[in-house]
Amino acid sequence: MSIVLTHAYYLFEDEKEAKIMRPYAPLGLLYVSAYLNENNVENHVFDSTFYSQELQLKFIKEKQPKAVAIYTNLMTKINVIKLIKILKNEAEYGFPKVILGGPDTTYNCENYLKTGADFLILGEGEETTLELYNAIIKKVSYKDISGIAFLENSVLQKTTPRIKMKSLRDLPFPNREAIPVKKYLETWKTHHGKSSMTISTQRGCPYTCKWCSTAVYGQSYRRRPADMVVAELKMLKETYNPDTIWFVDDVFTVSHKWLKEFRDTVIQQNAIIPFECITRAERLNDDVLKQLKEAGCYRIWIGAESGSQKIIDAMDRRVDVNVVKEAIQNTNALGMETGTFIMVGYPGEDETDIEETINYLKAANPTHFTITVAYPIKGTSLYNEIEGKITIQPNWETSTDRDIDFKRTYSRKFYDYAVRRIVNEVNYVKSHYSIVKKYKLKIKSIISLLLMKYYKFR
């Protein structure tokens, strides 16, 4: 008897990601696997990233597990639903109990259960998966298991919320041995010249950004002890020797005390691997930047989301745009790369806000920036605010929250071209481009501006 842990992301079916080729391991599943191993539960991980659904189903057929636990999110939902229906309708897979977890389940319980899933895990997965699997194999009641949802006589039932782990010291290292780590390293090396791996040091985020989902870990802050994180770094260095590390935490420098312990320990243990992280501008200062650099940081992603203070306030970001700009400039000055995130099309955003964003990016001069058109994730404050203004609500099973649209200041096409204008206008001012390249970028920026005007109210 066993449980299979899997997801439904197939890299080579994703045209955009297949061009970027920056795959990362499914850390959440690997934490669950390691926790089950510690509790002597036979489990098998099928990391579908480099494979197909056909191979995934072959694996499940061979293992004939009592349960299949699937991680689901916005990107993978449609494939997850297809996988559920196959497992629940074709006898060759043994009709395993299907368990779903991940950020997309909490606010879509009935939808997922009606596709055929037997149980949903709401919140952290390690303890709940263990208790639920034991109940399944022992054929005992699962109604006293905290943090799950299921249907009873077609009626949604939710048990009491799972109390979050108080000490993350209890978490074992993710079970990376269960996945093809070499494929990840080789893919990164081939396409980017450097290999990369991920580490998670914290759970939860204490901040209140309206567009951000906290469905799994909540609006909390819990941190793995610095010595454990350094031990994991050292293990990765000795076992896999990656060129870089990506710390996946929402706000890496939220605790200055923790950061100092991390810096001191990583140096003492000779465990430094160049890394990049995400943080907030107000959690940076000269001393923190110095400590980050000494610990091996080469790139910091500093969130802003907009260059307009009006929009930042509407998002409940609780930060001054000038503080963000100065944090990026100060990081650049220390010789570390910078990145920032931009969102356009947020409720209330107009032409003036977009121009302020362009000016902010030019002045801050981040090494990298990413940009997207705002979309509402169910369960967030943003979704609750615009729910009555939704103009496109596609079929749930065949779409994601990214496909939802709502009444904005201007048309959706306007913001699509605003993205192009920002990218081209900001890149135009970067000094390392040739005159010909700069000329082409300026022309594209002007064309995008004209198209913004054309589609403003269409």
GROMACS .gro file of C-alpha atoms in nm:
model
  458
    1MET     CA    1   0.000   0.000   0.000
    2SER     CA    2   0.131   0.342  -0.090
    3ILE     CA    3   0.048   0.697  -0.190
    4VAL     CA    4   0.166   0.871  -0.508
    5LEU     CA    5   0.246   1.242  -0.485
    6THR     CA    6   0.234   1.431  -0.813
    7HIS     CA    7   0.133   1.747  -0.996
    8ALA     CA    8   0.022   1.818  -1.352
    9TYR     CA    9   0.273   2.065  -1.492
   10TYR     CA   10   0.424   1.940  -1.817
   11LEU     CA   11   0.699   2.179  -1.923
   12PHE     CA   12   0.704   2.087  -2.290
   13GLU     CA   13   0.331   2.155  -2.326
   14ASP     CA   14   0.379   2.513  -2.206
   15GLU     CA   15   0.502   2.710  -2.508
   16LYS     CA   16   0.597   3.019  -2.309
   17GLU     CA   17   0.785   2.832  -2.036
   18ALA     CA   18   0.947   2.596  -2.287
   19LYS     CA   19   1.113   2.903  -2.440
   20ILE     CA   20   1.222   3.042  -2.103
   21MET     CA   21   1.335   2.704  -1.962
   22ARG     CA   22   1.360   2.799  -1.596
   23PRO     CA   23   1.201   2.496  -1.426
   24TYR     CA   24   1.210   2.453  -1.051
   25ALA     CA   25   1.142   2.150  -0.834
   26PRO     CA   26   0.798   2.106  -0.667
   27LEU     CA   27   0.919   2.182  -0.315
   28GLY     CA   28   0.575   2.149  -0.157
   29LEU     CA   29   0.538   1.788  -0.269
   30LEU     CA   30   0.894   1.710  -0.164
   31TYR     CA   31   0.828   1.840   0.188
   32VAL     CA   32   0.521   1.614   0.211
   33SER     CA   33   0.723   1.318   0.081
   34ALA     CA   34   0.999   1.374   0.336
   35TYR     CA   35   0.746   1.404   0.617
   36LEU     CA   36   0.579   1.078   0.511
   37ASN     CA   37   0.920   0.909   0.495
   38GLU     CA   38   0.990   1.017   0.852
   39ASN     CA   39   0.664   0.853   0.954
   40ASN     CA   40   0.737   0.530   0.763
   41VAL     CA   41   0.469   0.577   0.500
   42GLU     CA   42   0.553   0.433   0.158
   43ASN     CA   43   0.521   0.712  -0.095
   44HIS     CA   44   0.629   0.768  -0.454
   45VAL     CA   45   0.679   1.105  -0.619
   46PHE     CA   46   0.610   1.152  -0.989
   47ASP     CA   47   0.746   1.492  -1.087
   48SER     CA   48   0.573   1.551  -1.419
   49THR     CA   49   0.779   1.859  -1.516
   50PHE     CA   50   0.993   1.687  -1.780
   51TYR     CA   51   0.744   1.416  -1.869
   52SER     CA   52   0.395   1.365  -2.013
   53GLN     CA   53   0.059   1.269  -1.873
   54GLU     CA   54   0.094   0.936  -2.053
   55LEU     CA   55   0.410   0.851  -1.856
   56GLN     CA   56   0.250   0.982  -1.538
   57LEU     CA   57  -0.048   0.748  -1.580
   58LYS     CA   58   0.184   0.457  -1.658
   59PHE     CA   59   0.366   0.526  -1.330
   60ILE     CA   60   0.040   0.532  -1.133
   61LYS     CA   61  -0.078   0.213  -1.302
   62GLU     CA   62   0.244   0.034  -1.204
   63LYS     CA   63   0.229   0.151  -0.841
   64GLN     CA   64  -0.146   0.089  -0.792
   65PRO     CA   65  -0.152   0.328  -0.495
   66LYS     CA   66  -0.434   0.354  -0.243
   67ALA     CA   67  -0.426   0.731  -0.287
   68VAL     CA   68  -0.296   0.988  -0.532
   69ALA     CA   69  -0.224   1.333  -0.390
   70ILE     CA   70  -0.206   1.606  -0.654
   71TYR     CA   71  -0.077   1.961  -0.611
   72THR     CA   72  -0.289   2.212  -0.802
   73ASN     CA   73  -0.260   2.582  -0.877
   74LEU     CA   74  -0.367   2.837  -1.138
   75MET     CA   75  -0.119   2.710  -1.396
   76THR     CA   76  -0.202   2.342  -1.362
   77LYS     CA   77  -0.574   2.334  -1.279
   78ILE     CA   78  -0.700   2.230  -1.622
   79ASN     CA   79  -0.452   1.942  -1.646
   80VAL     CA   80  -0.530   1.839  -1.288
   81ILE     CA   81  -0.900   1.810  -1.368
   82LYS     CA   82  -0.824   1.593  -1.671
   83LEU     CA   83  -0.604   1.369  -1.455
   84ILE     CA   84  -0.873   1.334  -1.185
   85LYS     CA   85  -1.135   1.224  -1.436
   86ILE     CA   86  -0.908   0.957  -1.580
   87LEU     CA   87  -0.816   0.818  -1.237
   88LYS     CA   88  -1.178   0.810  -1.122
   89ASN     CA   89  -1.319   0.651  -1.437
   90GLU     CA   90  -1.064   0.400  -1.565
   91ALA     CA   91  -1.027   0.075  -1.369
   92GLU     CA   92  -0.666   0.005  -1.468
   93TYR     CA   93  -0.547   0.265  -1.214
   94GLY     CA   94  -0.720   0.087  -0.927
   95PHE     CA   95  -0.961   0.369  -0.842
   96PRO     CA   96  -0.732   0.536  -0.585
   97LYS     CA   97  -0.864   0.801  -0.353
   98VAL     CA   98  -0.778   1.139  -0.506
   99ILE     CA   99  -0.650   1.407  -0.271
  100LEU     CA  100  -0.587   1.764  -0.386
  101GLY     CA  101  -0.380   2.034  -0.218
  102GLY     CA  102  -0.235   2.370  -0.308
  103PRO     CA  103  -0.339   2.736  -0.321
  104ASP     CA  104  -0.629   2.686  -0.562
  105THR     CA  105  -0.837   2.446  -0.350
  106THR     CA  106  -0.936   2.664  -0.053
  107TYR     CA  107  -1.176   2.892  -0.239
  108ASN     CA  108  -1.287   2.642  -0.503
  109CYS     CA  109  -1.385   2.348  -0.282
  110GLU     CA  110  -1.714   2.247  -0.443
  111ASN     CA  111  -1.580   2.292  -0.794
  112TYR     CA  112  -1.284   2.061  -0.737
  113LEU     CA  113  -1.483   1.800  -0.545
  114LYS     CA  114  -1.747   1.786  -0.816
  115THR     CA  115  -1.479   1.702  -1.073
  116GLY     CA  116  -1.421   1.376  -0.884
  117ALA     CA  117  -1.165   1.454  -0.615
  118ASP     CA  118  -1.237   1.270  -0.291
  119PHE     CA  119  -1.063   1.507  -0.049
  120LEU     CA  120  -0.915   1.855  -0.045
  121ILE     CA  121  -0.635   1.958   0.190
  122LEU     CA  122  -0.686   2.314   0.306
  123GLY     CA  123  -0.368   2.478   0.432
  124GLU     CA  124  -0.037   2.307   0.511
  125GLY     CA  125  -0.014   1.958   0.375
  126GLU     CA  126   0.235   1.749   0.571
  127GLU     CA  127   0.040   1.654   0.884
  128THR     CA  128  -0.296   1.645   0.707
  129THR     CA  129  -0.171   1.415   0.430
  130LEU     CA  130  -0.029   1.173   0.685
  131GLU     CA  131  -0.347   1.160   0.894
  132LEU     CA  132  -0.576   1.137   0.591
  133TYR     CA  133  -0.376   0.859   0.425
  134ASN     CA  134  -0.370   0.658   0.747
  135ALA     CA  135  -0.748   0.694   0.772
  136ILE     CA  136  -0.788   0.577   0.413
  137ILE     CA  137  -0.578   0.261   0.449
  138LYS     CA  138  -0.729   0.176   0.789
  139LYS     CA  139  -1.079   0.249   0.656
  140VAL     CA  140  -1.166   0.459   0.960
  141SER     CA  141  -1.349   0.788   0.990
  142TYR     CA  142  -1.171   1.092   0.854
  143LYS     CA  143  -1.422   1.346   0.987
  144ASP     CA  144  -1.204   1.435   1.285
  145ILE     CA  145  -0.903   1.515   1.065
  146SER     CA  146  -0.843   1.890   1.068
  147GLY     CA  147  -0.797   2.086   0.748
  148ILE     CA  148  -0.987   1.881   0.489
  149ALA     CA  149  -1.297   1.920   0.273
  150PHE     CA  150  -1.514   1.652   0.112
  151LEU     CA  151  -1.866   1.590  -0.015
  152GLU     CA  152  -2.119   1.400   0.192
  153ASN     CA  153  -2.445   1.325   0.012
  154SER     CA  154  -2.338   1.589  -0.241
  155VAL     CA  155  -2.310   1.852   0.033
  156LEU     CA  156  -1.977   2.024   0.102
  157GLN     CA  157  -1.826   1.943   0.440
  158LYS     CA  158  -1.525   2.115   0.593
  159THR     CA  159  -1.352   2.002   0.910
  160THR     CA  160  -1.198   2.238   1.165
  161PRO     CA  161  -0.903   2.437   1.026
  162ARG     CA  162  -0.560   2.279   1.066
  163ILE     CA  163  -0.344   2.449   1.330
  164LYS     CA  164  -0.024   2.558   1.158
  165MET     CA  165   0.307   2.406   1.258
  166LYS     CA  166   0.448   2.625   1.534
  167SER     CA  167   0.809   2.520   1.480
  168LEU     CA  168   0.943   2.469   1.129
  169ARG     CA  169   1.242   2.295   1.288
  170ASP     CA  170   1.016   1.988   1.279
  171LEU     CA  171   1.025   1.990   0.898
  172PRO     CA  172   1.277   1.756   0.734
  173PHE     CA  173   1.464   1.868   0.423
  174PRO     CA  174   1.259   1.824   0.105
  175ASN     CA  175   1.299   1.478  -0.047
  176ARG     CA  176   1.492   1.590  -0.354
  177GLU     CA  177   1.617   1.236  -0.413
  178ALA     CA  178   1.268   1.151  -0.538
  179ILE     CA  179   1.296   1.373  -0.847
  180PRO     CA  180   1.537   1.403  -1.143
  181VAL     CA  181   1.751   1.683  -0.997
  182LYS     CA  182   2.013   1.628  -1.267
  183LYS     CA  183   1.756   1.719  -1.537
  184TYR     CA  184   1.685   2.049  -1.364
  185LEU     CA  185   2.053   2.135  -1.329
  186GLU     CA  186   2.136   2.039  -1.687
  187THR     CA  187   1.838   2.233  -1.824
  188TRP     CA  188   1.945   2.549  -1.643
  189LYS     CA  189   2.308   2.504  -1.741
  190THR     CA  190   2.225   2.446  -2.106
  191HIS     CA  191   1.988   2.740  -2.145
  192HIS     CA  192   2.131   2.994  -1.900
  193GLY     CA  193   2.492   2.898  -1.839
  194LYS     CA  194   2.429   2.847  -1.467
  195SER     CA  195   2.241   2.581  -1.274
  196SER     CA  196   1.988   2.680  -1.010
  197MET     CA  197   1.797   2.521  -0.722
  198THR     CA  198   1.536   2.646  -0.473
  199ILE     CA  199   1.514   2.667  -0.095
  200SER     CA  200   1.222   2.775   0.123
  201THR     CA  201   1.303   2.933   0.460
  202GLN     CA  202   0.966   3.064   0.576
  203ARG     CA  203   0.592   3.012   0.561
  204GLY     CA  204   0.328   3.280   0.552
  205CYS     CA  205   0.349   3.652   0.483
  206PRO     CA  206   0.250   3.918   0.738
  207TYR     CA  207   0.167   4.178   0.473
  208THR     CA  208  -0.172   4.269   0.328
  209CYS     CA  209  -0.136   4.318  -0.049
  210LYS     CA  210  -0.488   4.286  -0.188
  211TRP     CA  211  -0.399   4.087  -0.499
  212CYS     CA  212  -0.191   3.823  -0.319
  213SER     CA  213  -0.328   3.483  -0.213
  214THR     CA  214  -0.246   3.351   0.134
  215ALA     CA  215  -0.463   3.041   0.095
  216VAL     CA  216  -0.202   2.784   0.206
  217TYR     CA  217   0.015   2.939   0.477
  218GLY     CA  218  -0.200   3.233   0.580
  219GLN     CA  219  -0.108   3.584   0.685
  220SER     CA  220   0.152   3.465   0.935
  221TYR     CA  221   0.527   3.454   0.967
  222ARG     CA  222   0.711   3.137   1.063
  223ARG     CA  223   1.078   3.082   0.989
  224ARG     CA  224   1.303   2.780   0.970
  225PRO     CA  225   1.599   2.831   1.204
  226ALA     CA  226   1.897   2.987   1.029
  227ASP     CA  227   2.125   2.695   1.116
  228MET     CA  228   1.886   2.451   0.945
  229VAL     CA  229   1.874   2.662   0.630
  230VAL     CA  230   2.254   2.679   0.623
  231ALA     CA  231   2.272   2.302   0.676
  232GLU     CA  232   2.047   2.258   0.375
  233LEU     CA  233   2.262   2.495   0.170
  234LYS     CA  234   2.573   2.302   0.266
  235MET     CA  235   2.409   1.972   0.176
  236LEU     CA  236   2.307   2.105  -0.166
  237LYS     CA  237   2.656   2.243  -0.223
  238GLU     CA  238   2.819   1.911  -0.140
  239THR     CA  239   2.562   1.690  -0.316
  240TYR     CA  240   2.460   1.885  -0.626
  241ASN     CA  241   2.692   2.188  -0.641
  242PRO     CA  242   2.441   2.428  -0.803
  243ASP     CA  243   2.575   2.756  -0.935
  244THR     CA  244   2.291   2.961  -0.780
  245ILE     CA  245   2.005   2.937  -0.531
  246TRP     CA  246   1.662   3.097  -0.551
  247PHE     CA  247   1.508   3.159  -0.208
  248VAL     CA  248   1.136   3.132  -0.278
  249ASP     CA  249   1.022   3.326   0.031
  250ASP     CA  250   0.788   3.624  -0.008
  251VAL     CA  251   0.999   3.857   0.210
  252PHE     CA  252   1.349   3.721   0.273
  253THR     CA  253   1.464   4.008   0.498
  254VAL     CA  254   1.147   4.043   0.707
  255SER     CA  255   1.353   3.956   1.020
  256HIS     CA  256   1.685   4.137   1.055
  257LYS     CA  257   1.776   3.920   1.353
  258TRP     CA  258   1.728   3.602   1.147
  259LEU     CA  259   1.926   3.747   0.858
  260LYS     CA  260   2.225   3.826   1.082
  261GLU     CA  261   2.222   3.469   1.217
  262PHE     CA  262   2.201   3.336   0.862
  263ARG     CA  263   2.490   3.556   0.741
  264ASP     CA  264   2.712   3.460   1.033
  265THR     CA  265   2.638   3.087   1.006
  266VAL     CA  266   2.668   3.056   0.629
  267ILE     CA  267   3.013   3.214   0.644
  268GLN     CA  268   3.123   3.000   0.940
  269GLN     CA  269   3.004   2.681   0.769
  270ASN     CA  270   3.158   2.770   0.431
  271ALA     CA  271   2.818   2.707   0.281
  272ILE     CA  272   2.787   3.013   0.059
  273ILE     CA  273   2.616   2.962  -0.277
  274PRO     CA  274   2.534   3.274  -0.482
  275PHE     CA  275   2.162   3.343  -0.438
  276GLU     CA  276   1.874   3.568  -0.529
  277CYS     CA  277   1.576   3.655  -0.313
  278ILE     CA  278   1.261   3.868  -0.289
  279THR     CA  279   1.198   4.133  -0.026
  280ARG     CA  280   1.027   4.461   0.051
  281ALA     CA  281   1.204   4.794   0.024
  282GLU     CA  282   1.130   4.903   0.381
  283ARG     CA  283   1.301   4.585   0.509
  284LEU     CA  284   1.627   4.694   0.347
  285ASN     CA  285   1.890   4.936   0.475
  286ASP     CA  286   2.264   4.977   0.428
  287ASP     CA  287   2.350   4.719   0.694
  288VAL     CA  288   2.101   4.463   0.560
  289LEU     CA  289   2.231   4.506   0.205
  290LYS     CA  290   2.586   4.456   0.328
  291GLN     CA  291   2.488   4.138   0.513
  292LEU     CA  292   2.305   4.003   0.209
  293LYS     CA  293   2.608   4.058  -0.011
  294GLU     CA  294   2.841   3.895   0.242
  295ALA     CA  295   2.608   3.592   0.259
  296GLY     CA  296   2.628   3.545  -0.119
  297CYS     CA  297   2.334   3.745  -0.254
  298TYR     CA  298   2.386   3.862  -0.611
  299ARG     CA  299   2.032   3.970  -0.700
  300ILE     CA  300   1.742   4.116  -0.499
  301TRP     CA  301   1.385   4.139  -0.627
  302ILE     CA  302   1.220   4.438  -0.462
  303GLY     CA  303   0.844   4.462  -0.503
  304ALA     CA  304   0.675   4.783  -0.608
  305GLU     CA  305   0.394   4.675  -0.847
  306SER     CA  306   0.347   5.034  -0.965
  307GLY     CA  307   0.526   5.367  -0.991
  308SER     CA  308   0.208   5.544  -0.885
  309GLN     CA  309   0.160   5.600  -0.513
  310LYS     CA  310  -0.214   5.612  -0.573
  311ILE     CA  311  -0.215   5.257  -0.709
  312ILE     CA  312   0.030   5.129  -0.446
  313ASP     CA  313  -0.207   5.260  -0.178
  314ALA     CA  314  -0.507   5.104  -0.354
  315MET     CA  315  -0.324   4.770  -0.340
  316ASP     CA  316  -0.265   4.816   0.035
  317ARG     CA  317   0.108   4.770  -0.026
  318ARG     CA  318   0.192   5.008   0.261
  319VAL     CA  319   0.514   5.138   0.113
  320ASP     CA  320   0.636   5.467  -0.034
  321VAL     CA  321   0.731   5.444  -0.401
  322ASN     CA  322   1.036   5.663  -0.334
  323VAL     CA  323   1.156   5.418  -0.069
  324VAL     CA  324   1.133   5.141  -0.329
  325LYS     CA  325   1.320   5.350  -0.586
  326GLU     CA  326   1.600   5.431  -0.341
  327ALA     CA  327   1.628   5.066  -0.231
  328ILE     CA  328   1.681   4.960  -0.592
  329GLN     CA  329   1.935   5.236  -0.651
  330ASN     CA  330   2.125   5.151  -0.329
  331THR     CA  331   2.135   4.783  -0.422
  332ASN     CA  332   2.268   4.869  -0.767
  333ALA     CA  333   2.535   5.085  -0.609
  334LEU     CA  334   2.665   4.788  -0.406
  335GLY     CA  335   2.715   4.586  -0.722
  336MET     CA  336   2.419   4.352  -0.676
  337GLU     CA  337   2.161   4.303  -0.949
  338THR     CA  338   1.806   4.421  -0.889
  339GLY     CA  339   1.465   4.317  -1.010
  340THR     CA  340   1.116   4.453  -0.958
  341PHE     CA  341   0.759   4.353  -1.036
  342ILE     CA  342   0.505   4.570  -1.216
  343MET     CA  343   0.130   4.522  -1.248
  344VAL     CA  344  -0.088   4.729  -1.483
  345GLY     CA  345  -0.464   4.741  -1.518
  346TYR     CA  346  -0.529   4.753  -1.144
  347PRO     CA  347  -0.869   4.904  -1.054
  348GLY     CA  348  -0.854   5.282  -1.085
  349GLU     CA  349  -0.532   5.296  -1.287
  350ASP     CA  350  -0.529   5.564  -1.558
  351GLU     CA  351  -0.283   5.708  -1.812
  352THR     CA  352  -0.115   5.929  -1.552
  353ASP     CA  353  -0.041   5.627  -1.331
  354ILE     CA  354   0.118   5.442  -1.621
  355GLU     CA  355   0.341   5.737  -1.704
  356GLU     CA  356   0.443   5.755  -1.338
  357THR     CA  357   0.536   5.388  -1.356
  358ILE     CA  358   0.752   5.451  -1.661
  359ASN     CA  359   0.928   5.740  -1.488
  360TYR     CA  360   0.978   5.533  -1.173
  361LEU     CA  361   1.139   5.247  -1.365
  362LYS     CA  362   1.367   5.484  -1.554
  363ALA     CA  363   1.482   5.651  -1.233
  364ALA     CA  364   1.515   5.334  -1.025
  365ASN     CA  365   1.691   5.151  -1.310
  366PRO     CA  366   1.642   4.788  -1.198
  367THR     CA  367   1.854   4.530  -1.377
  368HIS     CA  368   1.540   4.329  -1.452
  369PHE     CA  369   1.168   4.386  -1.428
  370THR     CA  370   0.864   4.171  -1.496
  371ILE     CA  371   0.524   4.304  -1.590
  372THR     CA  372   0.173   4.162  -1.602
  373VAL     CA  373  -0.186   4.275  -1.638
  374ALA     CA  374  -0.368   4.248  -1.304
  375TYR     CA  375  -0.605   3.955  -1.262
  376PRO     CA  376  -0.820   3.863  -0.961
  377ILE     CA  377  -0.747   3.541  -0.770
  378LYS     CA  378  -1.050   3.404  -0.591
  379GLY     CA  379  -1.024   3.452  -0.215
  380THR     CA  380  -0.816   3.771  -0.233
  381SER     CA  381  -0.932   4.119  -0.136
  382LEU     CA  382  -0.891   4.224  -0.499
  383TYR     CA  383  -1.135   3.955  -0.612
  384ASN     CA  384  -1.387   4.057  -0.347
  385GLU     CA  385  -1.363   4.420  -0.458
  386ILE     CA  386  -1.420   4.356  -0.829
  387GLU     CA  387  -1.657   4.058  -0.807
  388GLY     CA  388  -1.956   4.274  -0.895
  389LYS     CA  389  -1.768   4.423  -1.193
  390ILE     CA  390  -1.665   4.096  -1.363
  391THR     CA  391  -1.723   4.117  -1.738
  392ILE     CA  392  -1.576   3.780  -1.840
  393GLN     CA  393  -1.635   3.474  -1.621
  394PRO     CA  394  -1.533   3.172  -1.830
  395ASN     CA  395  -1.620   2.807  -1.763
  396TRP     CA  396  -1.440   2.707  -1.443
  397GLU     CA  397  -1.319   2.364  -1.557
  398THR     CA  398  -1.159   2.489  -1.875
  399SER     CA  399  -1.012   2.821  -1.759
  400THR     CA  400  -0.815   2.981  -1.478
  401ASP     CA  401  -0.850   3.302  -1.276
  402ARG     CA  402  -0.613   3.461  -1.528
  403ASP     CA  403  -0.898   3.445  -1.780
  404ILE     CA  404  -1.138   3.645  -1.561
  405ASP     CA  405  -1.175   4.007  -1.662
  406PHE     CA  406  -1.349   4.299  -1.496
  407LYS     CA  407  -1.447   4.657  -1.572
  408ARG     CA  408  -1.130   4.867  -1.560
  409THR     CA  409  -1.073   5.238  -1.616
  410TYR     CA  410  -1.006   5.163  -1.983
  411SER     CA  411  -1.041   4.861  -2.211
  412ARG     CA  412  -0.831   4.546  -2.159
  413LYS     CA  413  -0.661   4.611  -2.496
  414PHE     CA  414  -0.545   4.947  -2.364
  415TYR     CA  415  -0.354   4.775  -2.083
  416ASP     CA  416  -0.211   4.511  -2.314
  417TYR     CA  417  -0.051   4.789  -2.515
  418ALA     CA  418   0.045   4.970  -2.194
  419VAL     CA  419   0.260   4.669  -2.110
  420ARG     CA  420   0.438   4.702  -2.446
  421ARG     CA  421   0.484   5.075  -2.402
  422ILE     CA  422   0.638   5.037  -2.057
  423VAL     CA  423   0.876   4.762  -2.168
  424ASN     CA  424   0.996   4.944  -2.479
  425GLU     CA  425   1.012   5.293  -2.328
  426VAL     CA  426   1.207   5.178  -2.020
  427ASN     CA  427   1.446   4.957  -2.215
  428TYR     CA  428   1.509   5.249  -2.452
  429VAL     CA  429   1.693   5.441  -2.181
  430LYS     CA  430   1.927   5.156  -2.085
  431SER     CA  431   2.272   5.272  -2.187
  432HIS     CA  432   2.418   4.939  -2.301
  433TYR     CA  433   2.194   4.916  -2.607
  434SER     CA  434   2.323   5.016  -2.952
  435ILE     CA  435   2.186   5.322  -3.129
  436VAL     CA  436   1.996   5.100  -3.375
  437LYS     CA  437   1.844   4.895  -3.090
  438LYS     CA  438   1.746   5.210  -2.902
  439TYR     CA  439   1.585   5.356  -3.215
  440LYS     CA  440   1.374   5.042  -3.267
  441LEU     CA  441   1.263   5.041  -2.904
  442LYS     CA  442   1.159   5.406  -2.925
  443ILE     CA  443   0.954   5.343  -3.239
  444LYS     CA  444   0.780   5.048  -3.071
  445SER     CA  445   0.710   5.264  -2.766
  446ILE     CA  446   0.549   5.534  -2.978
  447ILE     CA  447   0.338   5.281  -3.170
  448SER     CA  448   0.223   5.127  -2.842
  449LEU     CA  449   0.128   5.473  -2.711
  450LEU     CA  450  -0.081   5.540  -3.021
  451LEU     CA  451  -0.255   5.206  -2.986
  452MET     CA  452  -0.325   5.281  -2.619
  453LYS     CA  453  -0.500   5.598  -2.730
  454TYR     CA  454  -0.696   5.407  -2.993
  455TYR     CA  455  -0.813   5.133  -2.756
  456LYS     CA  456  -0.867   5.361  -2.457
  457PHE     CA  457  -1.244   5.321  -2.448
  458ARG     CA  458  -1.301   5.049  -2.710
   0.00000   0.00000   0.00000
